[in-house]
Amino acid sequence: MYNLEASILSVCYLTGSVAFITGLKMLAHPDTARRGNQVAAGGMLIAIIATLVLYRSGGTHLHNYVWIAAALAIGAVIGTTAARKVQMTAMPELVSIFNGMGGLCAALISVIEFEHMAQASPVLHSLIIIAGLVIGSVSFSGSMVAYGKLSGKVKDHTFRGQHSFNLIVLALVLFGIVYLLCRNPGMPGSFVFYTLLALSVSYGVFFVLPIGGADMPVVISLLNACTGVATACGGFLYQNPVMLTGGILVGSAGMILTIIMCKAMNRSLTNVLVGSFGGETSNALPGTEEAHKQISISDAATAMAYAKKIMIVPGYGLAVAQAQNTCHELEKLLIEKGVEVKYAIHPVAGRMPGHMNVLLAEANVSYDLLLDMDQSNGEFSTTDVALILGANDVVNPAAENDPKSPIFGMKILDVGLSKMVVVNKRTMKPGYAGIQNQLFSQPNTNMLFGDAKDVLQKLITEIKGM
Amino acid sequence: MSTLLNFIHDNLDMFYIVILSIFLGIEVISQVPSVLHTPLMSGANAIHGVIIIGAIIAIGETAPDNYPALIIGFLAVVVGTLNVVGGFVVTDRMLEMFKKRKPTTTKTSHNV
């Protein structure tokens, strides 16, 4: 009976691993993505149930089922509620929190296993436990700081010697690891172990704190990969193949995704990690008012109603104002009037790569109106009006012509090529990366101040009245 | 050195899994359209929630009267479940919206 159960468990784990691989593969293609997510979830369910029912260690089943069931129920209820209730604009924050929870889980497992561990355990067994602790807690605290920054609760912090300070903390972490691995039986272990936990948690905080706003997606992706590695440590610890494949798959996929994102912004990973994007420059020219001209709602409405072709450039300002639906309405109205309307989407518009597409999809904007960066840049020269809704950094010419600018080298949308540019934002304050935008003072640019939703609504009323 | 070699020898199949999974992960993800970066990151996030199996085993092997370990294990299972369930649900919600625009796409491509 025992062998049969063990065999069934192995088959379940195998099924889980295959489901993860298939699911991830399907997630990478638009048509199959949703099904892929469901396949992965199915594999997870099989692996979890099989563990609950069939797992044995030393001939006995698991116990403490009441505790486990209660924890599963609580986690499932909170997780589902949070996932259902979250605003699409706050999606990156939530993904970050969930990632942090995975890291915390890995760290807590290491704490339990360390307490179980006999003094004479093999060195490599200890190494896995300690690696899970360190990677898991860095991922946890890093993700929590990332959450705080994305939701605007935590500001970028840089101080003199930040990088040296981080290196010292890292060195202390490494020292702690070596000490724990090399200590003789009888030497204090617990104290160092928990100090190591505290150090790793603070390393995660100090590591993410200085990283500037626009680089956050890259960091989230990197932390995601870290949690994957922490999961794989758990897989090694329990000799569990499904944890191992799941963890490593996410680890390597996350790493590749991180690199792809860096490429989209034309930045190297080291640059992201060391270069504190925007952090230093945010104070450089805070209130400098550049020369800019404003346009009234009715003038803007006239220009748009009589244009042949309009490009809408949505940014986070649109998302914050929850104006996707109003924007869609304006787009439909203009199309009815015979205007050709398209959306120009920068790959990192929003708070995460691809985030803007999610937001516009939520508002039912037709998919074939959305142009990616290369397509849109080919069409700006034939565009009459480019309407920029709360996008800053992705249209900033400094990326192309100011080598000193922190975003220099990033590809931008060439909105300046269109006959007329209308920029809607609330104030002249610089955008998320904290950089002044020369576009606003260009002769063909007109500023239209106000909340995106409010402004769009007024434009609609105006155009309808014509 | 011999400990390390022994360890590798004893866990050889694990090392094979690790190495093959690394290549597989890279292979599967390269060339994703940026439209899908957010859902993909979120979906991958949910997959690493498989760490929850470790949490279940850890608490399941704990002595029933070892309350500190039980409490830590309980917390580990709660946060692990958050990662798994929340991750999959939120990804599904995102991808559901991508599906909605499909009829429009086919209709317009018909017109063209």
Coordinates of C-alpha atoms in Angstrom, one line a residue, chain B residues 6-77:
Chain B
N6 CA 29.1 13.0 -2.9
F7 CA 26.3 15.5 -2.6
I8 CA 26.1 15.9 -6.4
H9 CA 26.3 12.1 -6.8
D10 CA 23.5 11.5 -4.3
N11 CA 21.3 14.2 -5.9
L12 CA 22.2 13.7 -9.5
D13 CA 18.6 13.6 -10.7
M14 CA 17.9 16.8 -8.9
F15 CA 20.8 18.5 -10.6
Y16 CA 19.6 17.3 -14.0
I17 CA 16.1 18.7 -13.2
V18 CA 17.6 22.1 -12.2
I19 CA 19.8 22.4 -15.3
L20 CA 17.1 21.3 -17.8
S21 CA 14.6 23.6 -16.1
I22 CA 16.9 26.5 -16.5
F23 CA 17.1 26.0 -20.2
L24 CA 13.4 25.3 -20.5
G25 CA 12.5 28.5 -18.7
I26 CA 14.7 30.6 -20.9
E27 CA 13.4 28.8 -24.0
V28 CA 9.8 29.2 -23.1
I29 CA 9.9 32.9 -22.3
S30 CA 12.2 34.4 -25.0
Q31 CA 10.2 36.3 -27.6
V32 CA 7.2 37.3 -25.6
P33 CA 5.2 40.3 -26.8
S34 CA 5.4 43.1 -24.3
V35 CA 1.6 43.2 -24.2
L36 CA 1.8 40.0 -22.1
H37 CA 4.6 41.0 -19.8
T38 CA 2.3 42.0 -16.9
P39 CA 0.1 38.8 -17.0
L40 CA 3.1 36.6 -17.6
M41 CA 5.0 38.0 -14.6
S42 CA 1.9 37.6 -12.5
G43 CA 1.3 34.0 -13.8
A44 CA 4.9 33.0 -13.1
N45 CA 4.5 34.6 -9.7
A46 CA 1.6 32.3 -9.0
I47 CA 3.7 29.3 -10.2
H48 CA 6.5 29.8 -7.7
G49 CA 3.8 29.7 -5.0
V50 CA 4.3 25.9 -5.3
I51 CA 6.6 26.7 -2.3
I52 CA 3.4 26.1 -0.4
I53 CA 4.0 22.4 -0.7
G54 CA 7.1 22.9 1.4
A55 CA 5.1 24.8 4.0
I56 CA 2.6 22.0 4.2
I57 CA 5.2 19.4 4.7
A58 CA 7.1 21.5 7.2
I59 CA 4.0 22.1 9.4
G60 CA 2.7 18.5 8.7
E61 CA 5.9 17.0 10.2
T62 CA 5.9 19.3 13.2
A63 CA 5.1 17.7 16.6
P64 CA 1.5 18.6 17.6
D65 CA 2.7 20.2 20.8
N66 CA 5.4 22.3 19.3
Y67 CA 3.4 25.5 19.2
P68 CA 6.1 28.0 18.1
A69 CA 6.8 25.8 15.0
L70 CA 3.0 25.3 14.4
I71 CA 2.4 29.0 14.5
I72 CA 5.3 29.7 12.1
G73 CA 4.1 26.9 9.8
F74 CA 0.5 28.2 10.0
L75 CA 1.7 31.6 8.9
A76 CA 3.9 30.0 6.1
V77 CA 0.8 28.1 4.7

